[in-house]
Short mmCIF file of N, CA and C in Angstrom, two decimals:
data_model
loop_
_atom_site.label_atom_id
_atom_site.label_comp_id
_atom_site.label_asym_id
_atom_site.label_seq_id
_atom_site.Cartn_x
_atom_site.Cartn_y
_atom_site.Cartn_z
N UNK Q 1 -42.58 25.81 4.08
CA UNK Q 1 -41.16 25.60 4.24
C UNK Q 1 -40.75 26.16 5.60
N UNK Q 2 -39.82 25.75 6.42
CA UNK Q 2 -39.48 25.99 7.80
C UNK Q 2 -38.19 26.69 7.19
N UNK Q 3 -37.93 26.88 8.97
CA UNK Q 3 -36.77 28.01 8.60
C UNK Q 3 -35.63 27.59 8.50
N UNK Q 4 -35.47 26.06 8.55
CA UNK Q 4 -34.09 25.39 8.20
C UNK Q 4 -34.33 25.03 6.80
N UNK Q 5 -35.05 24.73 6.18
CA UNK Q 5 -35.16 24.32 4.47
C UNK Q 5 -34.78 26.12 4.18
N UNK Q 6 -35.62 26.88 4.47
CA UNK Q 6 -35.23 28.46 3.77
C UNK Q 6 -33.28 28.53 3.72
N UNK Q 7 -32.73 28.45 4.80
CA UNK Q 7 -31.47 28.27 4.94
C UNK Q 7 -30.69 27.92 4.24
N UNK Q 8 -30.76 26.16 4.05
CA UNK Q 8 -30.58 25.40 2.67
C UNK Q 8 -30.78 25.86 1.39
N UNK Q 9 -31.92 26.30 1.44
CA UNK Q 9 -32.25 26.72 -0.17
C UNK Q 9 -31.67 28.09 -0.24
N UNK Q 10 -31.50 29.01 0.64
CA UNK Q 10 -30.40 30.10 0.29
C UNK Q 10 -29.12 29.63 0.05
N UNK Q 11 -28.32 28.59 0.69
CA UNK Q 11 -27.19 28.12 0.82
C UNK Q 11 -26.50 27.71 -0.40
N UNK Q 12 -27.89 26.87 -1.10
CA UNK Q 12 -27.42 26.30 -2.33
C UNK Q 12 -27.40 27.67 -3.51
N UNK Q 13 -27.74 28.18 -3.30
CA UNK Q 13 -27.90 29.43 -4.36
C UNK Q 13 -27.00 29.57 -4.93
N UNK Q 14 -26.45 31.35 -5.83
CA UNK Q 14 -25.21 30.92 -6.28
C UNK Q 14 -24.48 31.72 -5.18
N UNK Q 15 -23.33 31.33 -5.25
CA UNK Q 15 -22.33 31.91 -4.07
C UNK Q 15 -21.63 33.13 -4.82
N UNK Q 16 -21.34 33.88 -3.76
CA UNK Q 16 -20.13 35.06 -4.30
C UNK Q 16 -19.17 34.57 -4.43
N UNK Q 17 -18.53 35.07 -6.19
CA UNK Q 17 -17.49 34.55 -6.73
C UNK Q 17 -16.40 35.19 -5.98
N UNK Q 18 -15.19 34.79 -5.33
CA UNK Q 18 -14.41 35.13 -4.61
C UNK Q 18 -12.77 35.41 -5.32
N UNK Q 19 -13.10 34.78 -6.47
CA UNK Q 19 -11.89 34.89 -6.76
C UNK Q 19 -10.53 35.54 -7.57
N UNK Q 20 -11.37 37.15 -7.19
CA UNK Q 20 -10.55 38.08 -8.07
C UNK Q 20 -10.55 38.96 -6.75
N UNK Q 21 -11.58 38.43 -5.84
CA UNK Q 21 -11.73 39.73 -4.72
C UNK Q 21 -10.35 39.20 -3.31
N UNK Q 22 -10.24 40.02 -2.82
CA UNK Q 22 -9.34 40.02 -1.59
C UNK Q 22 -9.52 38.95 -0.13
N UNK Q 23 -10.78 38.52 -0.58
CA UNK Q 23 -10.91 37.71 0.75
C UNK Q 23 -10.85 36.12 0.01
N UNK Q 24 -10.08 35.22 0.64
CA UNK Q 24 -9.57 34.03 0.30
C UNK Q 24 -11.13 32.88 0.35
N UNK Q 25 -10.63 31.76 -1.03
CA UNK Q 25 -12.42 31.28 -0.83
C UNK Q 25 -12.01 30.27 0.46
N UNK Q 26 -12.87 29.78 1.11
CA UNK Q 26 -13.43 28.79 2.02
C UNK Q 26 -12.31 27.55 1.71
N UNK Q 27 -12.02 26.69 2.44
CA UNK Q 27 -11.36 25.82 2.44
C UNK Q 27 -9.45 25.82 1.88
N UNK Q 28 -8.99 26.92 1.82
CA UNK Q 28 -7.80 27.43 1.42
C UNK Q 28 -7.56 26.97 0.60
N UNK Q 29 -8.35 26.88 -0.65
CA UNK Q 29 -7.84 26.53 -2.01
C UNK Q 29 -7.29 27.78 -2.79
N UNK Q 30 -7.07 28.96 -2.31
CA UNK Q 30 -5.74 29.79 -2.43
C UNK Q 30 -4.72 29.16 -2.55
N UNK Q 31 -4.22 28.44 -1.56
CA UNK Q 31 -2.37 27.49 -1.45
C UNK Q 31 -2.29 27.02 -2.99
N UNK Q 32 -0.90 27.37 -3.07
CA UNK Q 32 -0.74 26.26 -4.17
C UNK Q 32 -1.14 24.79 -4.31
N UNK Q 33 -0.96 24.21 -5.27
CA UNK Q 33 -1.74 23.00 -5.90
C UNK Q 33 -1.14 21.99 -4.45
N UNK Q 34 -2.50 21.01 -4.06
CA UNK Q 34 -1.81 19.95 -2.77
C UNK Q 34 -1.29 19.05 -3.42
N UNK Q 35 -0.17 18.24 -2.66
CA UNK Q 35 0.87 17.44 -2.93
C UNK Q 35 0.45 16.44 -3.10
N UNK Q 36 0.68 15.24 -3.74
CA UNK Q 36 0.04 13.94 -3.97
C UNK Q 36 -0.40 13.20 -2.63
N UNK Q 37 -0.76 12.40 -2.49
CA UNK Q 37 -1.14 11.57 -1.43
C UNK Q 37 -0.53 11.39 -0.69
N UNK Q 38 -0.03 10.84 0.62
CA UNK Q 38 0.47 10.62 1.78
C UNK Q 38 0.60 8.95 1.63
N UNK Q 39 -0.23 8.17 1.33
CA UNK Q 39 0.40 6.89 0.74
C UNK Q 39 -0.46 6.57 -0.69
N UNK Q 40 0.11 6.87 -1.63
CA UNK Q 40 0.25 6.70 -2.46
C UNK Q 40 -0.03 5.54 -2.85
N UNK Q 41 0.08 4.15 -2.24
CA UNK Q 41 0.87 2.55 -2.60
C UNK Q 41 -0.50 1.93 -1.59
N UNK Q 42 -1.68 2.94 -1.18
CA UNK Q 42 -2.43 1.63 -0.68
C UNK Q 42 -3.34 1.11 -1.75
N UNK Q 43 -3.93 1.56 -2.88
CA UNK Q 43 -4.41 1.04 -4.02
C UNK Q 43 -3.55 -0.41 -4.80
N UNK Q 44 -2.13 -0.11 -4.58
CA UNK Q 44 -1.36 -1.28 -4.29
C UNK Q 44 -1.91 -2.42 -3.57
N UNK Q 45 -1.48 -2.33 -2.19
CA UNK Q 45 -1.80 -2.69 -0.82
C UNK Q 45 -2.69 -3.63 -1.06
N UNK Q 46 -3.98 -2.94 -2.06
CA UNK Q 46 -5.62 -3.47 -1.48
C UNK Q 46 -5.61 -4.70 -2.54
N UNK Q 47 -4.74 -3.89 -4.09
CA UNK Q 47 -4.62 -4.89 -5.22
C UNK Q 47 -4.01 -6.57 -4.83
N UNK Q 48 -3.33 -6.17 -3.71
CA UNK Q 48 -2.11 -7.50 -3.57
C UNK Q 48 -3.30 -8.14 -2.69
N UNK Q 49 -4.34 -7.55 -1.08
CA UNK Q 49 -4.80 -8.27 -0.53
C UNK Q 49 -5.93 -8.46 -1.52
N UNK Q 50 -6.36 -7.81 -2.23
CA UNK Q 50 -7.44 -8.81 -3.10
C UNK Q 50 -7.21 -9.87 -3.64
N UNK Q 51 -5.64 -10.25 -4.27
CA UNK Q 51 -5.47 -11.09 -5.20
C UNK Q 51 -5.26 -12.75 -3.74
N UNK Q 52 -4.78 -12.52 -2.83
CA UNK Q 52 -4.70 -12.78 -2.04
C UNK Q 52 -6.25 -13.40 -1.13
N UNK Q 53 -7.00 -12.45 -1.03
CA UNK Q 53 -8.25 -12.97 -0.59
C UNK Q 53 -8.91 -13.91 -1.87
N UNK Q 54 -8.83 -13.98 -2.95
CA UNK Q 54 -8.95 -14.89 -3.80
C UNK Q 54 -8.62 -15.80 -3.53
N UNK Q 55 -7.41 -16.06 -3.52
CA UNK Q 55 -6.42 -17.83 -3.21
C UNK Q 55 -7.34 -18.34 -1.47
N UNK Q 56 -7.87 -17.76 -1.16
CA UNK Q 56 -8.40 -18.02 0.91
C UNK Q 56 -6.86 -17.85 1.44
N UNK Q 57 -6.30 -16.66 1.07
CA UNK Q 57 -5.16 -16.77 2.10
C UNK Q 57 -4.92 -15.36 2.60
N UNK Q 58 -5.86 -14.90 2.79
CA UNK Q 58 -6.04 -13.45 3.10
C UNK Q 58 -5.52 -12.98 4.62
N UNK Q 59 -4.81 -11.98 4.70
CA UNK Q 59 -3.58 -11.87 5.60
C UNK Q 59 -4.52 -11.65 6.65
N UNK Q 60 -4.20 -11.96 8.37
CA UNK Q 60 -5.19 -11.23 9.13
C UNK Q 60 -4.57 -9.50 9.70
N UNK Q 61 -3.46 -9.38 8.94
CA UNK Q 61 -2.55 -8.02 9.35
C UNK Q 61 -2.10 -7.68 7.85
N UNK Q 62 -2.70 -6.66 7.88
CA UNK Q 62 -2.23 -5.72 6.41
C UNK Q 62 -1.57 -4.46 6.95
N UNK Q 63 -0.96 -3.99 6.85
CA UNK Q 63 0.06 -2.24 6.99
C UNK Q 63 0.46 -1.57 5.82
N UNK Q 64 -0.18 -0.79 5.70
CA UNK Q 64 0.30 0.35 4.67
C UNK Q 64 0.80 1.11 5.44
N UNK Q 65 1.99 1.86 5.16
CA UNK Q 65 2.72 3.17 6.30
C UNK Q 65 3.74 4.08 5.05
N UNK Q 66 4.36 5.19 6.30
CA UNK Q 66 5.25 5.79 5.39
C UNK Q 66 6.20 5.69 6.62
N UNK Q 67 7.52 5.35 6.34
CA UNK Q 67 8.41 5.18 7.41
C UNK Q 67 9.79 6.06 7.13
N UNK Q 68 10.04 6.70 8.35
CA UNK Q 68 10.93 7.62 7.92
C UNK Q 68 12.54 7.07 8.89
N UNK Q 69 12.58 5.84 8.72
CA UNK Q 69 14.10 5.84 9.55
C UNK Q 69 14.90 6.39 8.94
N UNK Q 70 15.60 5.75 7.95
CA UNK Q 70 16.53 6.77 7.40
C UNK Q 70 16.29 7.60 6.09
N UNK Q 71 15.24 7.39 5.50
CA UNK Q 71 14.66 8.06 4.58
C UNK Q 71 13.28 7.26 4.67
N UNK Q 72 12.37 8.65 3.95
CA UNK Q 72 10.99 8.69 3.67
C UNK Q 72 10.78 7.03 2.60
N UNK Q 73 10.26 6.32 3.27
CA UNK Q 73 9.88 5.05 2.95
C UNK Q 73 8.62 4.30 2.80
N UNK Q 74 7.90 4.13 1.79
CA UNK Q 74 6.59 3.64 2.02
C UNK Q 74 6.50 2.26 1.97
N UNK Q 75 5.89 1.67 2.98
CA UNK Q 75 5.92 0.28 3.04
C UNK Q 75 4.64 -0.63 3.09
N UNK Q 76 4.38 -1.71 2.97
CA UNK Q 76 3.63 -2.49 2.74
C UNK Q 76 3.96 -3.92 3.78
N UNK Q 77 2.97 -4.29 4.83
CA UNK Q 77 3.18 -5.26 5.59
C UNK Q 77 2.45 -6.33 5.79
N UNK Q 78 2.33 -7.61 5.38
CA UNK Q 78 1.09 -8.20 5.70
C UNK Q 78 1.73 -9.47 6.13
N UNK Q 79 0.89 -9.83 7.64
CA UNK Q 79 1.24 -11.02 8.27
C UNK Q 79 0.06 -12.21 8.62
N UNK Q 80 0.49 -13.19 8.86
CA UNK Q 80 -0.34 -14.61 9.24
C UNK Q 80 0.10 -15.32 10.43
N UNK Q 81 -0.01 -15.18 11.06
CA UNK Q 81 0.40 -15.75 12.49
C UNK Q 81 0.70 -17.22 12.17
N UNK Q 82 1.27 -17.67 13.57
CA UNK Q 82 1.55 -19.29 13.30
C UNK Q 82 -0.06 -19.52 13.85
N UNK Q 83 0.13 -21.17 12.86
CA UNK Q 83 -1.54 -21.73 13.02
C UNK Q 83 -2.38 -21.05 12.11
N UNK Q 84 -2.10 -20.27 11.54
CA UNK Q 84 -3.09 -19.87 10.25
C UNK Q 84 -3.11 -20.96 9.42
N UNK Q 85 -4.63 -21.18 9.00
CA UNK Q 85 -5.05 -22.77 7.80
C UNK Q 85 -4.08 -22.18 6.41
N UNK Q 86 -3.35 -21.22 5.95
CA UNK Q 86 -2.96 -21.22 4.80
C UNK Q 86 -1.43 -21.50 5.09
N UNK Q 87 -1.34 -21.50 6.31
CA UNK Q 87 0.77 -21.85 7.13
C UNK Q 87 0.74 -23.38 6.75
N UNK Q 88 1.74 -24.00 6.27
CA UNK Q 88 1.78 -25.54 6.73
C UNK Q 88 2.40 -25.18 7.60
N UNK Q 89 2.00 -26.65 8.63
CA UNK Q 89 1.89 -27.07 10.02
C UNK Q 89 3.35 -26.74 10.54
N UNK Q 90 3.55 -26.60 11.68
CA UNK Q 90 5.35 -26.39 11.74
C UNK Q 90 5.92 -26.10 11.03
N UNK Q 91 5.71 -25.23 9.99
CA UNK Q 91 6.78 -24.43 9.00
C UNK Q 91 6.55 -23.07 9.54
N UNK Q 92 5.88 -22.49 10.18
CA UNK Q 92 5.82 -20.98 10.53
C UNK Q 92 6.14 -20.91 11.93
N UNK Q 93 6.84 -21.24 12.55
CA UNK Q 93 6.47 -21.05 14.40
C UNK Q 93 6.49 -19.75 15.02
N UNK Q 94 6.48 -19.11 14.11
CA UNK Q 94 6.60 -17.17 14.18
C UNK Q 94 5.96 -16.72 13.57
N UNK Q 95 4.57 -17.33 12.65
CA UNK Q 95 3.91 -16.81 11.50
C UNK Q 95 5.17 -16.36 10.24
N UNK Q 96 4.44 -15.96 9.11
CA UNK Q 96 4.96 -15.09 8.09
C UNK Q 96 4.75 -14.01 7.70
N UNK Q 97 5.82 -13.60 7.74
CA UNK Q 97 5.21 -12.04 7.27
C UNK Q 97 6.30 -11.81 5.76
N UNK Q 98 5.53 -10.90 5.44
CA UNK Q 98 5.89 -10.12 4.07
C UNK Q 98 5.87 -9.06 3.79
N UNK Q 99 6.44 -8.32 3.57
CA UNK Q 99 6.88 -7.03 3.65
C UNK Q 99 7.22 -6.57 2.05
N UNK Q 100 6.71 -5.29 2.13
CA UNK Q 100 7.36 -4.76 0.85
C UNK Q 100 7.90 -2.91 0.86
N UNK Q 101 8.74 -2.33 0.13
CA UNK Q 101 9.08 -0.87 0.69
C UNK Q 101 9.38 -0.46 -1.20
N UNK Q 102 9.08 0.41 -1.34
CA UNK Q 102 9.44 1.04 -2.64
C UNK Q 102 10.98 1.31 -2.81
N UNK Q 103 11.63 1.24 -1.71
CA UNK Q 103 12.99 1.26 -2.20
C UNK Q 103 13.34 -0.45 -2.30
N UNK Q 104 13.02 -1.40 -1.77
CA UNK Q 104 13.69 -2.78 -1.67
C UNK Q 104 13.01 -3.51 -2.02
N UNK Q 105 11.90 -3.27 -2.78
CA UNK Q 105 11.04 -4.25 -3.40
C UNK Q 105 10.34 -5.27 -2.49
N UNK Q 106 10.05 -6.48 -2.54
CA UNK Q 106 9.58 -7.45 -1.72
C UNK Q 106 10.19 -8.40 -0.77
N UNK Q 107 9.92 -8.94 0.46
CA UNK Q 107 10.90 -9.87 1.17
C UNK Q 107 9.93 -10.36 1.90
N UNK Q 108 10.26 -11.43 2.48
CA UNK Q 108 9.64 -12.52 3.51
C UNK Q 108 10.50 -12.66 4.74
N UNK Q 109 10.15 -12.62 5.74
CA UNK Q 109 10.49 -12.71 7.04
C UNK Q 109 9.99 -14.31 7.81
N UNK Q 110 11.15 -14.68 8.46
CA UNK Q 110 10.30 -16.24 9.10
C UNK Q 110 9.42 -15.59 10.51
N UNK Q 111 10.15 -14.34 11.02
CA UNK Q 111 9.49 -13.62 12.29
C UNK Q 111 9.45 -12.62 12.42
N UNK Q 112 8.62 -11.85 13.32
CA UNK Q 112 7.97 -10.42 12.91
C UNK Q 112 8.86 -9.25 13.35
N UNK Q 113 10.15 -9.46 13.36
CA UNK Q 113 11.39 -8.38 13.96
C UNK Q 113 12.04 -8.92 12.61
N UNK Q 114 11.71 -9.73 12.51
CA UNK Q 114 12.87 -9.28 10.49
C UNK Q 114 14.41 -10.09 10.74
N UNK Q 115 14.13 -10.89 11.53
CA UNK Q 115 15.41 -11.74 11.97
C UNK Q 115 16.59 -12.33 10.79
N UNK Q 116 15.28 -13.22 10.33
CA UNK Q 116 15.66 -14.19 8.92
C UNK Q 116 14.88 -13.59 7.80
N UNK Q 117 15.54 -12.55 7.38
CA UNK Q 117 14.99 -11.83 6.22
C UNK Q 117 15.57 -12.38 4.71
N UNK Q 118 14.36 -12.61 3.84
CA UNK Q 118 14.70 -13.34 2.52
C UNK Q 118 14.26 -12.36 1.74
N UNK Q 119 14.88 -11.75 0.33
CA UNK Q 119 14.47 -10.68 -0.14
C UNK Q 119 13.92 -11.79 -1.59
N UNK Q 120 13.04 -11.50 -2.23
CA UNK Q 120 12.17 -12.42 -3.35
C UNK Q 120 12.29 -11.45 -4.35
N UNK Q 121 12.70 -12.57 -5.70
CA UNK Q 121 12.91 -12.43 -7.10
C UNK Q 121 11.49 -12.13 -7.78
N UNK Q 122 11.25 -10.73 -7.08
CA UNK Q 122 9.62 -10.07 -7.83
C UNK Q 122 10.54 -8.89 -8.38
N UNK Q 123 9.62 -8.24 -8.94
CA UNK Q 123 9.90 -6.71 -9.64
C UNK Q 123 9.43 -5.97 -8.37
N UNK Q 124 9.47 -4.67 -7.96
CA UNK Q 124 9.35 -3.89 -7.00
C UNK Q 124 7.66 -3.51 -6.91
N UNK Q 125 6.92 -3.72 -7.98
CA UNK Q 125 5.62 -3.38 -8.75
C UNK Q 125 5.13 -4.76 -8.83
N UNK Q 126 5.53 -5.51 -8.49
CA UNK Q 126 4.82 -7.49 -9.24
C UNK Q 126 3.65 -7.02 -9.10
N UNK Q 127 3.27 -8.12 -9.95
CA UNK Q 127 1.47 -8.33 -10.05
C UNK Q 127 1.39 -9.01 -8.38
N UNK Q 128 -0.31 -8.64 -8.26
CA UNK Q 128 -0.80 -9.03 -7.57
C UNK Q 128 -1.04 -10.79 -7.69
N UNK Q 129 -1.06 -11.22 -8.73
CA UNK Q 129 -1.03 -12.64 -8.86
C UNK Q 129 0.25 -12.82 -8.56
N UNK Q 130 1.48 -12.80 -8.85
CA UNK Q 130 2.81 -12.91 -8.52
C UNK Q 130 2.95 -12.88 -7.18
N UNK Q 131 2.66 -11.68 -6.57
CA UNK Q 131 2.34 -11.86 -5.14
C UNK Q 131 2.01 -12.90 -4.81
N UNK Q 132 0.91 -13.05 -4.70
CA UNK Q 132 0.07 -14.69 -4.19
C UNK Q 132 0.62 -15.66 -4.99
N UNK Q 133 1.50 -16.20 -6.14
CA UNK Q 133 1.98 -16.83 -5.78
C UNK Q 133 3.00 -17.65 -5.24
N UNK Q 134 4.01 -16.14 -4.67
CA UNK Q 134 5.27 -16.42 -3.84
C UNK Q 134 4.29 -16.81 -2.28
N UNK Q 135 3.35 -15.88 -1.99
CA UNK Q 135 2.88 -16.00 -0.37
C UNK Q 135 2.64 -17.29 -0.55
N UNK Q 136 1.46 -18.38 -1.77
CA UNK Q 136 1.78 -19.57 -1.41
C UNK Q 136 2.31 -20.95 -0.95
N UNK Q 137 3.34 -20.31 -2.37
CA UNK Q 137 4.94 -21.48 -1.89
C UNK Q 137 5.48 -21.08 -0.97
N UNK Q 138 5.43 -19.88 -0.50
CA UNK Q 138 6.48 -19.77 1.15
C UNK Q 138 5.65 -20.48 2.40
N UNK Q 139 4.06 -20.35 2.07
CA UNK Q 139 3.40 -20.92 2.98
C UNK Q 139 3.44 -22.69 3.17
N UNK Q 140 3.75 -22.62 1.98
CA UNK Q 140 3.69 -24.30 1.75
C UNK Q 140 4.95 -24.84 2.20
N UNK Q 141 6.25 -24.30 1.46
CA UNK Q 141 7.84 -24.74 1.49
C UNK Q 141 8.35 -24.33 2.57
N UNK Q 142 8.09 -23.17 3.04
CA UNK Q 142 9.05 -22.47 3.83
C UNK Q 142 10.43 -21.30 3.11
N UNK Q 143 10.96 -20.80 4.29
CA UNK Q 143 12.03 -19.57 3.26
C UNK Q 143 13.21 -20.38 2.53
N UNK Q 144 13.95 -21.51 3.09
CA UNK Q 144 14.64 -22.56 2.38
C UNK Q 144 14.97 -22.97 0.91
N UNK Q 145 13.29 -22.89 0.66
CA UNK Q 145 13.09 -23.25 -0.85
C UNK Q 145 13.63 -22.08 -2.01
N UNK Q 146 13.66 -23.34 -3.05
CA UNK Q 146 14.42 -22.38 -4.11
C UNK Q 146 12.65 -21.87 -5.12
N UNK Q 147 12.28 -20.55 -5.32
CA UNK Q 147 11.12 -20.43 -5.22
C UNK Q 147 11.15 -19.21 -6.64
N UNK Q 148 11.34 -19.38 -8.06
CA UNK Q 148 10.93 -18.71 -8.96
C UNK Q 148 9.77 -18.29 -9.50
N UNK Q 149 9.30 -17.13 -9.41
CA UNK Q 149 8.19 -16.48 -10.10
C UNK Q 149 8.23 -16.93 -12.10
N UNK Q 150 6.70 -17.36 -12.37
CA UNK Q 150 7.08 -17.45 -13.44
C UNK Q 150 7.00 -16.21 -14.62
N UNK Q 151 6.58 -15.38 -14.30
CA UNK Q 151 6.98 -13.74 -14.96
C UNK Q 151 7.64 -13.16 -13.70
N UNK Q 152 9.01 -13.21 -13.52
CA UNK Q 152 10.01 -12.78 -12.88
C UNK Q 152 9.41 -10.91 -12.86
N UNK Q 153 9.02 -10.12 -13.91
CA UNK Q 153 9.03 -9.07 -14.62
C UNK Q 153 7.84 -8.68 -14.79
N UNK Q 154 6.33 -9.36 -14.20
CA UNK Q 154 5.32 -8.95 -14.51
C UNK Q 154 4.87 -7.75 -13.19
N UNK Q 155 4.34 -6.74 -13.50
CA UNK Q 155 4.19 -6.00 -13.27
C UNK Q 155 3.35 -5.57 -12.86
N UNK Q 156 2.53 -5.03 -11.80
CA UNK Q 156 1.00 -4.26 -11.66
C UNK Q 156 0.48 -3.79 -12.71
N UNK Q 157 -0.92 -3.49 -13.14
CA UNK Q 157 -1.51 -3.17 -14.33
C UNK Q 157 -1.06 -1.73 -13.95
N UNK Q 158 -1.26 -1.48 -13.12
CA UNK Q 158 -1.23 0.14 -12.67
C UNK Q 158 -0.14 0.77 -12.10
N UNK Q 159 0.95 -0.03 -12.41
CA UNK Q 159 2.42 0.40 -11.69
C UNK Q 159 2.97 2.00 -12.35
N UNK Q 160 2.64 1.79 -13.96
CA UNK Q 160 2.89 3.38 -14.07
C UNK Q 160 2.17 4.36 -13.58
N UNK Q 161 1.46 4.19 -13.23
CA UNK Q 161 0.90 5.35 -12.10
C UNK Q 161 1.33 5.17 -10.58
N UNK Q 162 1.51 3.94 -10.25
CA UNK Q 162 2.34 4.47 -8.95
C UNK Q 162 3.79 4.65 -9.18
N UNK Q 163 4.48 4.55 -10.09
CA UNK Q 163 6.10 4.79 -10.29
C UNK Q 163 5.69 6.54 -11.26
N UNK Q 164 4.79 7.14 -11.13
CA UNK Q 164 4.62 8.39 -11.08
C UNK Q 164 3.90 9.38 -9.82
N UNK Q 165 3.41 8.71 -8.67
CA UNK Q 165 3.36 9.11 -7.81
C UNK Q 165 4.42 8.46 -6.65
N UNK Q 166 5.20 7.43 -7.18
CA UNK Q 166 6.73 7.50 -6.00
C UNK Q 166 7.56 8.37 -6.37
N UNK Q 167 7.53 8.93 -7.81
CA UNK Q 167 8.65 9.77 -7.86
C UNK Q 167 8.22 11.22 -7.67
N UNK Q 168 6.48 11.83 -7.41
CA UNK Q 168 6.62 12.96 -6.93
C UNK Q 168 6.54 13.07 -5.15
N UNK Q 169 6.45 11.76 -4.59
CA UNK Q 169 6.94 11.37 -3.09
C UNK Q 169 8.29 11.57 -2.78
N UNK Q 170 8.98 11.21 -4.15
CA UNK Q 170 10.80 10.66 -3.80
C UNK Q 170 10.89 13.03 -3.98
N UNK Q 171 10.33 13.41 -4.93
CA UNK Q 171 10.62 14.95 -5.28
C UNK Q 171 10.74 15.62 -4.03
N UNK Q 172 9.15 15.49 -3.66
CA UNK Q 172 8.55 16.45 -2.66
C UNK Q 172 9.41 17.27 -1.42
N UNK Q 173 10.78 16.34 -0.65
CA UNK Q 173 11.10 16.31 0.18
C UNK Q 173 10.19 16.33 1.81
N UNK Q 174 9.88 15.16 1.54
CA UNK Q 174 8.88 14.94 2.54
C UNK Q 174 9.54 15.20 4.12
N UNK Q 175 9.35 16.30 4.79
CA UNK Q 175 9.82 16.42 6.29
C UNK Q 175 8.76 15.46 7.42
N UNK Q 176 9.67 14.63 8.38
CA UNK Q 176 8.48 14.38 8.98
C UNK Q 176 8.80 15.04 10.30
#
């Protein structure tokens, strides 16, 4: 055995228990308990572009963020440029984008400054199928169209767990 395996194999040994004694263990797990995640909503995010890469209409711009204009905001962004094969032809001349924020639920944009903003009859949580299939018909119709989800109310499988980590986000008082 060399003198870097000896090392290792001391290393792994058992360690001095630290935690009745005065010196703090390694990695400051002293602090109180850490705060939930920082985005919370990209397990979201990945659910919507999966359901999405299913249909072949998979965004070439995804954004997960936390945005603090006027309050701590987590948002969700995914765009398709004009000329993307899932745009009909001259219905996008700005691409589409889609946007979503835990306070305002879902909306569609005809251009990427939020000009002609259309806010969509999803739940704030829609399924990932719901998703894809508003991104379709907007891709197909355009923002014009009169465009109903047919579970208005369906929901992420996993929304109660993120409507329990938005509300210890909404608690926390997040400073930025």
């Amino acid at each position: 055995m060399n003198g870097r395996q000896e090392q290792l194999q001391a290393a792994t040994g058992a360690g001095k228990d630290t935690r009745n004694g005065s010196q703090p263990c390694a990695g400051g797990s002293t602090q109180p308990e850490a705060p939930g995640p920082v985005f919370p909503h990209l397990a979201y995010a990945d659910a919507v572009y999966a359901a999405l890469t299913g249909e072949d209409m998979r965004p070439p711009l995804i954004v997960a963020a936390v945005s603090n204009t006027v309050l701590p905001t987590l948002t969700i962004r995914l765009s398709w440029p004009a000329g993307h094969p899932g745009l009909r032809e001259g219905m996008w001349p700005k691409g589409l984008h889609v946007g979503w924020s835990h306070h305002l639920g879902w909306r569609a944009d005809a251009d990427p400054h939020g000009d002609q903003v259309r806010f969509l009859p999803l739940s704030t949580l829609a399924s990932p199928a719901a998703v894809t299939d508003m991104v379709l018909h907007l891709a197909e119709h355009g923002m014009a169209c009169d465009w109903e989800p047919d579970y208005p109310c369906a929901r992420w499988e996993h929304a109660g767990h993120l409507d329990a980590a938005l509300a210890e986000f909404e608690g926390r008082g997040v400073s930025w």
